[in-house]
Coordinates of C-alpha atoms in Angstrom, one line a residue:
Chain A
M1 CA 0.1 0.0 -0.1
G2 CA 1.2 3.4 -0.8
K3 CA 2.8 5.8 1.8
Y4 CA 1.1 8.9 0.9
C5 CA -2.9 10.0 0.5
I6 CA -4.8 12.9 -0.7
G7 CA -7.4 14.9 0.9
V8 CA -9.8 17.0 -1.2
D9 CA -12.1 19.5 0.1
V10 CA -14.7 21.0 -2.5
G11 CA -16.0 24.2 -1.5
G12 CA -18.3 26.5 -3.5
T13 CA -15.7 28.9 -4.3
S14 CA -12.4 27.0 -4.4
I15 CA -11.3 23.2 -4.2
K16 CA -8.5 22.5 -1.4
M17 CA -6.4 19.6 -1.9
G18 CA -3.5 18.2 0.4
L19 CA -0.8 15.7 0.1
F20 CA -0.2 13.8 3.3
T21 CA 1.8 10.9 4.5
T22 CA -0.3 8.1 5.8
E23 CA 0.8 9.2 9.5
G24 CA -1.0 12.4 8.9
E25 CA 1.9 14.8 7.9
L26 CA 0.6 17.5 5.6
L27 CA 3.4 17.7 2.9
E28 CA 1.9 20.2 0.7
K29 CA -1.4 22.0 0.1
W30 CA -2.7 23.7 -2.9
E31 CA -6.0 24.9 -4.3
I32 CA -8.1 25.4 -7.5
P33 CA -11.1 27.4 -8.2
T34 CA -14.4 25.6 -8.5
R35 CA -16.0 25.8 -11.9
K36 CA -19.6 25.9 -11.5
E37 CA -20.5 26.2 -15.0
N38 CA -22.9 23.5 -16.5
N39 CA -24.2 22.2 -13.2
G40 CA -20.5 21.8 -11.8
S41 CA -19.9 19.0 -14.5
G42 CA -16.2 19.9 -14.8
I43 CA -15.4 19.8 -11.3
I44 CA -14.3 16.4 -10.9
Q45 CA -12.3 16.3 -14.2
D46 CA -10.3 19.6 -12.8
V47 CA -9.7 17.8 -9.4
A48 CA -8.3 14.7 -11.2
D49 CA -6.1 17.0 -13.7
S50 CA -4.7 18.8 -10.6
I51 CA -4.0 15.6 -8.8
R52 CA -2.3 14.3 -11.8
E53 CA -0.2 17.3 -12.4
K54 CA 1.0 17.3 -8.7
M55 CA 1.6 13.7 -8.6
K56 CA 3.9 14.3 -11.9
E57 CA 5.5 17.2 -10.2
K58 CA 6.4 14.9 -7.3
N59 CA 7.6 12.1 -9.4
M60 CA 4.8 9.6 -7.8
D61 CA 3.2 6.9 -9.2
K62 CA -0.8 5.9 -8.2
S63 CA 0.9 2.9 -6.5
D64 CA 2.3 5.6 -3.9
L65 CA -0.9 6.7 -3.2
A66 CA -3.0 4.8 -0.5
G67 CA -6.3 6.5 -1.5
I68 CA -7.9 9.7 -1.9
G69 CA -10.9 11.4 0.1
M70 CA -13.1 13.9 -0.8
G71 CA -15.5 16.2 1.4
V72 CA -18.3 17.6 -0.6
P73 CA -20.9 20.4 0.6
G74 CA -23.9 18.1 0.5
P75 CA -25.4 15.1 2.1
T76 CA -23.7 11.8 1.1
M77 CA -25.1 8.3 1.0
A78 CA -23.2 5.3 2.6
D79 CA -22.5 4.1 -1.1
G80 CA -20.9 7.4 -1.9
H81 CA -23.9 8.6 -3.8
V82 CA -24.8 12.5 -3.9
I83 CA -28.4 13.5 -4.1
K84 CA -27.9 17.1 -4.2
C85 CA -25.0 19.6 -3.7
V86 CA -27.0 22.9 -4.1
N87 CA -23.5 25.1 -4.1
L88 CA -21.8 23.2 -6.8
G89 CA -24.9 22.5 -9.0
W90 CA -24.7 18.7 -8.6
S91 CA -27.6 16.5 -8.4
E92 CA -27.8 12.5 -8.5
C93 CA -24.2 11.8 -9.1
D94 CA -21.2 9.6 -7.8
P95 CA -18.3 11.9 -7.7
A96 CA -16.1 9.4 -5.8
E97 CA -16.7 6.6 -8.5
E98 CA -16.0 9.2 -11.2
L99 CA -12.7 10.4 -9.7
G100 CA -11.6 6.9 -9.1
Q101 CA -12.2 6.1 -12.5
L102 CA -10.3 9.0 -13.9
L103 CA -7.2 8.5 -11.7
G104 CA -7.3 4.4 -11.0
V105 CA -7.0 5.2 -7.3
S106 CA -9.6 4.2 -4.6
V107 CA -11.8 7.5 -3.8
K108 CA -14.0 8.0 -0.4
I109 CA -16.3 10.6 0.0
G110 CA -18.1 12.3 2.7
N111 CA -20.1 15.6 3.6
D112 CA -17.9 18.4 4.4
A113 CA -18.9 19.3 7.8
N114 CA -18.5 15.4 8.7
V115 CA -15.0 15.2 6.9
A116 CA -14.0 18.2 8.8
A117 CA -14.9 16.7 12.2
L118 CA -12.9 13.6 11.2
G119 CA -9.9 16.0 10.5
E120 CA -10.1 17.6 14.1
K121 CA -10.5 14.1 15.5
W122 CA -7.3 12.8 13.8
K123 CA -4.8 15.6 14.2
G124 CA -7.0 18.7 15.8
G125 CA -8.9 19.5 18.9
G126 CA -10.2 15.9 19.1
K127 CA -7.0 14.3 18.6
G128 CA -6.8 11.0 21.0
H129 CA -10.2 10.6 21.1
D130 CA -12.6 8.0 19.5
D131 CA -16.0 9.8 19.8
V132 CA -15.8 13.4 18.7
V133 CA -18.5 15.8 17.7
M134 CA -17.8 19.1 15.9
L135 CA -19.8 22.1 15.4
T136 CA -18.6 24.6 12.8
L137 CA -20.1 28.0 13.4
G138 CA -19.6 29.8 10.1
T139 CA -22.0 31.4 7.7
G140 CA -24.2 28.6 8.8
V141 CA -23.7 25.9 11.5
G142 CA -22.3 22.8 10.3
G143 CA -21.7 19.7 12.4
G144 CA -20.2 16.2 12.3
V145 CA -20.4 13.3 14.6
I146 CA -17.5 10.8 14.8
L147 CA -18.2 7.5 16.7
G148 CA -15.5 4.7 17.0
G149 CA -13.3 7.0 14.8
R150 CA -15.8 6.8 12.2
M151 CA -18.0 9.5 10.6
V152 CA -21.9 9.0 11.2
A153 CA -23.2 9.9 7.7
G154 CA -26.8 8.5 8.6
K155 CA -29.2 6.6 6.3
R156 CA -30.5 10.0 4.4
G157 CA -27.1 11.7 4.7
V158 CA -28.2 14.1 7.7
G159 CA -26.2 12.7 10.1
G160 CA -24.4 15.5 12.1
E161 CA -26.8 18.2 10.7
L162 CA -26.5 19.7 13.9
G163 CA -27.1 23.2 12.6
H164 CA -30.7 22.4 11.7
I165 CA -31.7 21.2 15.1
T166 CA -34.6 23.1 16.4
V167 CA -33.8 25.0 19.5
N168 CA -36.6 27.4 19.7
P169 CA -40.3 26.0 18.3
K170 CA -41.5 29.7 19.0
E171 CA -39.3 31.4 16.6
T172 CA -41.2 33.3 13.9
E173 CA -38.5 33.8 11.5
F174 CA -37.6 31.1 9.0
C175 CA -34.3 29.3 8.5
N176 CA -33.2 28.7 5.0
C177 CA -34.1 25.1 5.6
G178 CA -37.7 26.1 5.8
N179 CA -37.9 25.2 9.5
R180 CA -38.2 27.8 12.3
G181 CA -35.7 28.0 15.3
C182 CA -32.8 26.2 14.1
L183 CA -29.5 26.5 15.9
E184 CA -28.0 28.3 12.9
Q185 CA -30.6 30.9 13.3
Y186 CA -28.8 32.1 16.5
A187 CA -25.4 30.6 16.7
S188 CA -23.7 31.2 13.1
A189 CA -22.0 34.5 12.2
T190 CA -25.2 35.7 10.5
G191 CA -27.2 34.2 13.3
V192 CA -25.4 36.1 16.3
V193 CA -25.7 39.5 14.1
R194 CA -29.5 38.7 13.5
V195 CA -30.0 38.2 17.3
A196 CA -27.9 41.4 18.1
K197 CA -30.0 43.4 15.6
K198 CA -33.1 42.3 17.3
L199 CA -31.9 43.0 20.8
M200 CA -31.0 46.4 19.7
E201 CA -34.4 47.0 18.5
E202 CA -36.2 45.9 21.6
S203 CA -33.6 47.1 24.1
T204 CA -33.6 50.3 26.1
E205 CA -29.8 49.9 26.7
E206 CA -27.2 52.0 24.9
T207 CA -25.1 49.8 22.7
S208 CA -21.8 50.6 20.6
L209 CA -23.3 48.4 18.1
S210 CA -25.7 51.1 16.9
K211 CA -22.4 53.2 16.0
L212 CA -21.5 50.6 13.3
S213 CA -22.6 50.9 9.9
E214 CA -22.5 47.1 9.4
I215 CA -22.3 44.6 12.4
T216 CA -20.1 41.5 12.0
A217 CA -19.8 38.6 14.4
K218 CA -16.4 40.1 15.4
D219 CA -18.0 43.1 16.4
V220 CA -20.7 41.3 18.5
F221 CA -17.8 39.3 20.4
D222 CA -15.4 42.0 20.8
L223 CA -18.1 44.4 22.3
A224 CA -19.3 41.5 24.5
K225 CA -15.8 41.4 25.8
A226 CA -15.8 44.9 26.6
G227 CA -18.9 44.7 28.6
D228 CA -21.4 46.1 26.0
L229 CA -24.7 44.7 27.5
V230 CA -26.7 44.3 24.2
A231 CA -23.6 42.6 22.8
E232 CA -23.4 40.0 25.8
Q233 CA -27.0 39.3 25.5
A234 CA -26.5 38.1 21.8
V235 CA -23.5 36.3 23.0
E236 CA -25.7 34.5 25.8
V237 CA -28.3 33.5 23.4
L238 CA -25.8 32.0 21.1
G239 CA -24.2 30.2 24.3
E240 CA -27.6 29.2 25.5
Y241 CA -28.6 27.5 22.3
L242 CA -25.1 25.9 21.7
G243 CA -25.3 24.6 25.2
L244 CA -28.5 23.2 24.9
V245 CA -27.7 21.2 21.6
I246 CA -24.5 19.9 23.3
A247 CA -26.4 18.7 26.2
N248 CA -29.0 17.0 23.8
V249 CA -26.4 15.5 21.9
T250 CA -24.7 14.2 25.0
L251 CA -28.0 12.5 26.0
T252 CA -27.7 10.9 22.5
V253 CA -24.3 9.8 21.8
D254 CA -22.4 11.0 24.6
P255 CA -18.9 11.6 23.0
D256 CA -15.6 12.3 24.7
V257 CA -15.2 15.8 23.3
Y258 CA -16.9 18.7 21.5
V259 CA -15.0 20.7 18.9
I260 CA -15.9 24.2 18.2
G261 CA -14.6 25.4 14.7
G262 CA -15.4 28.2 12.1
G263 CA -15.0 31.7 11.9
V264 CA -17.2 32.5 15.1
S265 CA -14.7 30.2 17.0
K266 CA -11.9 32.7 16.7
A267 CA -13.9 34.6 19.6
G268 CA -12.0 32.1 21.7
E269 CA -12.5 31.5 25.3
I270 CA -15.5 33.7 25.9
L271 CA -17.3 31.4 23.5
I272 CA -16.3 28.2 25.7
R273 CA -17.1 29.6 28.7
V274 CA -20.7 30.8 27.5
I275 CA -21.5 27.4 26.0
E276 CA -20.3 25.5 29.2
K277 CA -22.5 27.6 31.3
Y278 CA -25.7 26.5 29.6
Y279 CA -24.3 22.9 28.7
Q280 CA -24.2 22.7 32.6
K281 CA -27.5 23.8 33.0
Y282 CA -29.2 21.4 30.6
L283 CA -27.4 18.4 31.4
C284 CA -28.5 17.3 34.9
I285 CA -28.5 13.6 35.0
T286 CA -24.8 13.3 35.2
S287 CA -22.2 15.7 36.5
A288 CA -19.6 14.6 34.4
R289 CA -19.6 16.5 31.1
A290 CA -17.7 16.1 28.0
R291 CA -14.8 18.6 27.3
I292 CA -15.6 21.7 24.9
V293 CA -12.5 22.7 22.9
L294 CA -11.7 25.1 20.2
A295 CA -10.9 23.7 16.8
E296 CA -7.0 23.6 15.9
L297 CA -6.9 23.1 12.2
G298 CA -8.9 26.3 11.0
N299 CA -9.8 25.6 7.3
E300 CA -7.4 22.7 6.7
A301 CA -9.9 20.2 8.7
G302 CA -11.3 19.3 5.5
I303 CA -8.3 18.2 3.7
Y304 CA -7.0 16.5 6.9
G305 CA -10.3 14.8 7.5
A306 CA -10.7 13.8 3.6
A307 CA -7.1 12.3 3.8
K308 CA -8.1 10.1 7.0
L309 CA -11.1 9.0 5.2
A310 CA -9.1 7.8 2.3
L311 CA -7.1 5.6 4.7
Q312 CA -10.3 4.0 6.3
E313 CA -11.6 0.7 5.2
Chain B
M1 CA -18.7 -22.1 21.4
G2 CA -22.2 -23.0 23.3
K3 CA -25.4 -22.9 21.3
Y4 CA -27.4 -21.1 24.0
C5 CA -27.2 -17.9 25.7
I6 CA -29.0 -16.1 28.5
G7 CA -30.6 -12.5 28.7
V8 CA -31.1 -11.1 32.2
D9 CA -33.2 -7.9 32.8
V10 CA -32.7 -6.7 36.1
G11 CA -35.5 -4.3 37.3
G12 CA -36.5 -2.7 40.6
T13 CA -39.3 -5.0 41.2
S14 CA -38.3 -8.3 39.6
I15 CA -35.5 -10.0 37.5
K16 CA -36.6 -11.3 34.2
M17 CA -34.4 -14.1 32.6
G18 CA -34.6 -15.8 29.3
L19 CA -32.8 -19.0 27.9
F20 CA -32.2 -18.4 24.1
T21 CA -30.7 -20.2 21.1
T22 CA -27.6 -18.2 19.7
E23 CA -30.1 -17.6 16.7
G24 CA -32.5 -15.8 18.9
E25 CA -35.2 -18.2 19.7
L26 CA -36.4 -17.8 23.1
L27 CA -36.8 -21.3 24.8
E28 CA -37.8 -20.6 28.0
K29 CA -38.3 -17.4 30.4
W30 CA -38.6 -16.9 34.3
E31 CA -38.3 -14.4 36.9
I32 CA -37.3 -13.9 40.4
P33 CA -38.2 -11.1 42.8
T34 CA -35.3 -8.3 43.1
R35 CA -33.9 -8.5 46.6
K36 CA -33.1 -4.8 47.5
E37 CA -32.1 -5.2 51.2
N38 CA -28.6 -4.2 52.2
N39 CA -28.2 -2.0 49.0
G40 CA -29.1 -4.5 46.5
S41 CA -25.9 -6.6 47.5
G42 CA -27.8 -10.1 47.1
I43 CA -29.1 -9.6 43.7
I44 CA -26.1 -11.0 41.7
Q45 CA -26.0 -14.2 43.9
D46 CA -29.7 -14.6 43.4
V47 CA -29.4 -14.2 39.6
A48 CA -26.3 -16.7 39.6
D49 CA -28.5 -19.1 41.7
S50 CA -31.2 -19.0 39.4
I51 CA -29.3 -19.5 36.3
R52 CA -27.4 -22.4 38.0
E53 CA -30.6 -24.2 38.9
K54 CA -32.1 -23.6 35.4
M55 CA -29.0 -25.1 33.8
K56 CA -29.3 -27.9 36.2
E57 CA -32.9 -28.5 35.4
K58 CA -31.9 -28.4 31.5
N59 CA -29.1 -30.6 32.0
M60 CA -26.9 -27.9 30.6
D61 CA -23.1 -27.3 31.3
K62 CA -21.4 -23.8 31.1
S63 CA -19.8 -25.3 28.0
D64 CA -23.1 -25.0 26.3
L65 CA -23.5 -21.1 27.0
A66 CA -22.0 -18.8 24.8
G67 CA -22.4 -16.0 27.1
I68 CA -24.8 -14.0 29.3
G69 CA -25.9 -10.5 28.9
M70 CA -27.5 -8.3 31.5
G71 CA -29.4 -5.0 31.5
V72 CA -29.4 -2.7 34.6
P73 CA -31.6 0.3 35.6
G74 CA -28.6 2.7 35.4
P75 CA -25.8 4.1 33.3
T76 CA -23.1 1.6 32.7
M77 CA -19.7 2.3 31.4
A78 CA -17.6 0.9 28.5
D79 CA -15.6 -1.5 30.8
G80 CA -19.1 -2.7 32.4
H81 CA -18.3 -0.6 35.5
V82 CA -21.6 0.9 37.1
I83 CA -21.4 3.9 39.0
K84 CA -25.2 4.0 40.5
C85 CA -28.6 2.0 40.0
V86 CA -30.7 4.2 42.3
N87 CA -33.4 1.7 42.0
L88 CA -31.3 -1.3 43.3
G89 CA -29.4 0.5 45.7
W90 CA -26.0 0.0 43.9
S91 CA -23.4 2.0 43.7
E92 CA -19.5 1.7 42.3
C93 CA -19.7 -2.0 41.3
D94 CA -18.9 -4.4 38.4
P95 CA -21.8 -6.9 38.5
A96 CA -21.1 -8.3 35.1
E97 CA -17.6 -9.2 36.8
E98 CA -19.2 -10.4 39.7
L99 CA -21.6 -12.9 37.9
G100 CA -19.1 -13.9 35.5
Q101 CA -17.0 -15.2 38.4
L102 CA -19.8 -16.9 40.1
L103 CA -20.7 -18.8 37.1
G104 CA -17.4 -19.1 35.0
V105 CA -19.0 -17.8 32.0
S106 CA -18.5 -14.5 30.2
V107 CA -20.9 -11.6 31.0
K108 CA -21.6 -8.6 29.1
I109 CA -23.8 -5.6 30.7
G110 CA -25.5 -2.4 29.6
N111 CA -28.3 0.1 30.5
D112 CA -31.9 -1.6 30.4
A113 CA -33.1 1.0 28.1
N114 CA -30.2 0.5 25.7
V115 CA -30.3 -3.2 26.3
A116 CA -34.0 -3.2 25.2
A117 CA -33.4 -1.1 21.9
L118 CA -30.9 -3.8 21.1
G119 CA -33.5 -6.6 21.6
E120 CA -36.0 -4.6 19.4
K121 CA -33.2 -4.4 16.8
W122 CA -32.5 -8.0 17.0
K123 CA -36.0 -9.5 16.8
G124 CA -38.5 -6.7 17.2
G125 CA -39.9 -3.5 15.5
G126 CA -36.2 -2.8 14.3
K127 CA -35.4 -6.2 13.0
G128 CA -33.6 -6.2 9.8
H129 CA -32.0 -2.7 10.4
D130 CA -28.5 -1.8 11.6
D131 CA -29.3 1.6 13.0
V132 CA -32.2 1.7 15.4
V133 CA -33.4 4.1 18.1
M134 CA -35.9 3.2 20.5
L135 CA -38.0 5.3 22.9
T136 CA -39.7 3.5 25.8
L137 CA -42.8 5.5 27.0
G138 CA -43.4 4.2 30.4
T139 CA -43.3 5.8 33.9
G140 CA -40.4 7.8 32.5
V141 CA -38.9 7.9 28.8
G142 CA -36.1 5.8 28.4
G143 CA -34.1 5.6 25.1
G144 CA -31.6 3.7 23.3
V145 CA -29.4 4.2 20.1
I146 CA -28.1 1.4 18.3
L147 CA -25.8 2.1 15.5
G148 CA -24.1 -0.5 13.2
G149 CA -25.8 -3.2 15.4
R150 CA -24.3 -2.1 18.6
M151 CA -25.4 0.0 21.5
V152 CA -23.9 3.4 21.9
A153 CA -23.5 3.7 25.7
G154 CA -21.4 6.8 25.8
K155 CA -18.4 7.8 27.6
R156 CA -20.3 8.8 30.7
G157 CA -23.0 5.9 30.3
V158 CA -25.6 8.6 29.3
G159 CA -25.9 7.8 25.5
G160 CA -29.6 7.2 24.6
E161 CA -30.8 9.0 27.5
L162 CA -33.5 10.5 25.6
G163 CA -36.0 11.1 27.9
H164 CA -33.9 13.8 29.5
I165 CA -33.5 15.9 26.5
T166 CA -34.7 19.4 26.9
V167 CA -37.7 20.0 24.8
N168 CA -39.0 23.1 26.5
P169 CA -36.4 25.6 28.2
K170 CA -39.5 27.5 29.3
E171 CA -41.0 24.9 31.5
T172 CA -41.4 25.8 35.2
E173 CA -41.9 22.4 36.7
F174 CA -38.9 20.2 37.5
C175 CA -38.2 16.7 36.2
N176 CA -36.7 14.1 38.5
C177 CA -33.4 14.9 37.1
G178 CA -33.1 18.4 38.4
N179 CA -33.6 20.0 34.9
R180 CA -36.9 21.7 33.6
G181 CA -38.5 20.8 30.3
C182 CA -37.3 17.1 29.7
L183 CA -39.1 15.0 27.0
E184 CA -40.3 12.6 30.0
Q185 CA -42.4 15.6 31.5
Y186 CA -44.6 15.3 28.7
A187 CA -44.3 12.2 26.8
S188 CA -44.3 9.4 29.5
A189 CA -47.3 7.8 31.2
T190 CA -47.0 10.3 34.2
G191 CA -46.1 13.2 31.7
V192 CA -49.3 12.9 29.7
V193 CA -51.3 12.7 32.5
R194 CA -49.4 15.6 34.1
V195 CA -50.3 17.8 30.9
A196 CA -53.8 16.7 30.5
K197 CA -54.5 17.8 34.3
K198 CA -52.8 21.3 33.4
L199 CA -54.9 21.7 30.1
M200 CA -58.0 20.9 32.3
E201 CA -57.3 23.6 34.8
E202 CA -56.6 26.0 32.0
S203 CA -59.3 25.0 29.4
T204 CA -62.7 26.3 29.2
E205 CA -63.5 23.3 27.2
E206 CA -65.8 20.4 28.6
T207 CA -64.0 17.1 29.0
S208 CA -64.8 13.7 30.2
L209 CA -61.5 13.6 31.9
S210 CA -62.9 15.6 34.7
K211 CA -65.4 13.0 35.5
L212 CA -62.6 10.5 36.6
S213 CA -61.3 10.1 39.8
E214 CA -58.0 9.1 39.0
I215 CA -56.5 9.6 35.2
T216 CA -54.1 7.4 33.5
A217 CA -52.5 7.8 30.2
K218 CA -54.7 5.2 28.9
D219 CA -57.7 7.2 29.7
V220 CA -55.9 10.3 28.0
F221 CA -55.7 8.3 24.7
D222 CA -58.9 6.5 24.9
L223 CA -60.8 10.0 25.3
A224 CA -58.6 11.5 22.5
K225 CA -59.6 8.8 20.4
A226 CA -63.3 9.5 21.1
G227 CA -62.9 13.2 20.2
D228 CA -62.4 14.5 23.7
L229 CA -60.8 18.1 22.8
V230 CA -58.5 18.3 26.1
A231 CA -57.4 15.0 25.9
E232 CA -56.5 15.6 22.0
Q233 CA -54.5 18.3 23.2
A234 CA -52.5 16.4 25.6
V235 CA -51.7 13.9 23.0
E236 CA -50.7 16.7 20.6
V237 CA -48.3 18.1 23.2
L238 CA -46.7 14.5 23.8
G239 CA -46.7 14.2 20.0
E240 CA -45.1 17.4 19.4
Y241 CA -42.3 17.0 21.8
L242 CA -41.7 13.4 20.7
G243 CA -41.6 14.5 17.1
L244 CA -39.2 17.2 17.8
V245 CA -36.6 14.8 19.8
I246 CA -37.0 12.1 16.8
A247 CA -36.3 15.1 14.2
N248 CA -33.3 16.3 16.3
V249 CA -32.0 12.7 16.9
T250 CA -32.4 12.4 13.1
L251 CA -29.9 15.5 12.8
T252 CA -27.4 13.8 14.8
V253 CA -27.4 10.1 14.0
D254 CA -30.2 9.7 11.1
P255 CA -31.1 6.0 11.8
D256 CA -32.9 3.6 9.8
V257 CA -36.1 3.5 12.2
Y258 CA -37.6 4.5 15.5
V259 CA -39.2 2.0 17.7
I260 CA -41.6 3.4 20.1
G261 CA -42.3 1.1 23.2
G262 CA -43.3 1.1 26.7
G263 CA -47.0 1.2 28.3
V264 CA -47.9 4.1 26.4
S265 CA -47.4 2.6 23.1
K266 CA -50.3 0.4 23.6
A267 CA -52.3 3.6 22.3
G268 CA -51.2 2.1 18.9
E269 CA -51.6 3.9 15.7
I270 CA -52.7 7.3 17.1
L271 CA -49.6 7.6 18.7
I272 CA -47.5 7.0 15.5
R273 CA -49.6 9.6 13.6
V274 CA -49.3 12.4 15.9
I275 CA -45.5 11.8 16.3
E276 CA -45.2 11.5 12.5
K277 CA -46.9 14.9 12.0
Y278 CA -44.4 16.7 14.1
Y279 CA -41.4 14.9 13.2
Q280 CA -42.3 16.1 9.7
K281 CA -42.7 19.7 11.0
Y282 CA -39.4 19.9 12.5
L283 CA -37.2 17.9 9.9
C284 CA -37.1 20.3 6.8
I285 CA -33.7 19.9 5.2
T286 CA -34.6 16.3 4.0
S287 CA -38.0 15.0 2.6
A288 CA -36.7 11.3 3.4
R289 CA -37.6 10.6 6.9
A290 CA -37.2 7.4 8.9
R291 CA -40.0 5.0 9.9
I292 CA -41.5 5.1 13.2
V293 CA -42.9 1.6 14.2
L294 CA -44.3 0.2 17.5
A295 CA -42.3 -2.0 19.4
E296 CA -43.1 -5.8 19.1
L297 CA -41.5 -7.6 22.2
G298 CA -43.2 -6.0 24.9
N299 CA -41.5 -6.4 28.2
E300 CA -39.3 -9.1 26.7
A301 CA -37.3 -6.7 24.7
G302 CA -34.9 -6.7 27.7
I303 CA -34.3 -10.3 27.8
Y304 CA -34.0 -10.7 24.1
G305 CA -31.4 -7.5 24.0
A306 CA -29.4 -9.1 26.8
A307 CA -29.2 -12.3 25.1
K308 CA -27.9 -10.4 21.8
L309 CA -25.6 -8.5 24.0
A310 CA -24.1 -11.8 25.2
L311 CA -23.3 -13.0 21.7
Q312 CA -21.5 -9.6 20.8
E313 CA -17.6 -9.3 20.5

């Protein structure tokens, strides 16, 4: 078996790739733009061309590769089948099979958030643990559940879709998914800003948020750290719903550790503290709680996880 | 390896036992009372004596047994260790090790609700599926998560404790666990009665519930079937919170099927229909939903699951 593997993270704007040793050392990373024309029908060919070129540059043969793993922005079925990737224009396809045929190498596939969780489990915040749940707080909220070292993709490919867990059935605004009261509506970068703006309207408190022409998630956290009451409230809402979901996921699969990633996680310790406060509030049947840690791999989690996936039976 | 196995289901009042073939045919079942004196210190000895007696009666030797499995009413750790079983008086013990030493046979252990889920997966409502989640609606609400054919016990033994998932953070009454707003407060036999009584107080509707000196969960369902509006509302509340939890568990581990058991499940199809209504409401990111079915093994689920557990590596 080859001593190297390749991780591919297909995003809506760019495709990240990484060449790894099978021990998980990242030797080189590169990226190419995502060609979304014609329903993204050229994407897999582009990935194949780019990998071939890199192998040529490195004087590598396909026998040097233990495999290729790929994360894609949509649900993937157990057999590798993809039903829909809205961001890429894909529907009803089998990109792993396609890439495997083009390169003559075994290719594994998974949902990008699940794959990122596998990366953090392998070499990031979840390192050394078998059961890891990741929440990625970006524009939306992604999630990934790793049990016994393996991704839980689920029968309909929605395993780990923690961003769409309903945390507030009384919410009146809709989430993109059509539901009302999803975690994502409060705990994503856009969610915390949405909540902050609503609180500004309702609150009689003065807030420095009102001096900003455009509010970002970073502004909300920075002002919360500085003691701005309205910003603090928005952070509490985010922490309460994340803590609630983490408590409820604990009562379902009870993992070793929760890893918090994505742009919002740059807020750092304030985020962990507010989540822990509510995790403790909502988990009463045991006083032993899982650790909640920050992600460590940043936006390389996807290529790490994809490389690890390539190595799994 | 032996052609038989024994499943033991330790409850607060009685201990059920079953002798099975390794294919899962129940050959004989029997039970003994649970001796709770002296913090339940005689329970394992009683089980050992009863099994020895049965084996003698059947002319069986320990080499005829592939193993023994045991479900206990409390969290069990991956190593078999039990921290606390309040109903039995146990704390900090290793009952599987103890029973194994007494009988010279390998003994596996699990939480009773997880073990019942494994039983329904093996020979009941979840038969033929690998990923099964069970909810047992009894005095409380028990839960069990089976993935890849195996129980998810969790790192703190609280995997599958779905009855304590918070479904209503605004609840003012406390659950036994110390939290407020647990599923159990609405969807157990006692929960649906509690909700019905509250609705009776608040409602201006006439209800036949007010003619009863004592209300049971069966009364609530029977009257709901007969069109009593207040009883119907209580069933809706139960269905809404069960549907919410099932949607959220789907977004976490996305199993093949949900099995609903326990005394409340005797209500039958009305229960499945009201759960499905809210499952659909709260699961928007996919139109493919898991099936929700009634349990089939009744209170034998525990001995079936324990027998299956005995056979797993």
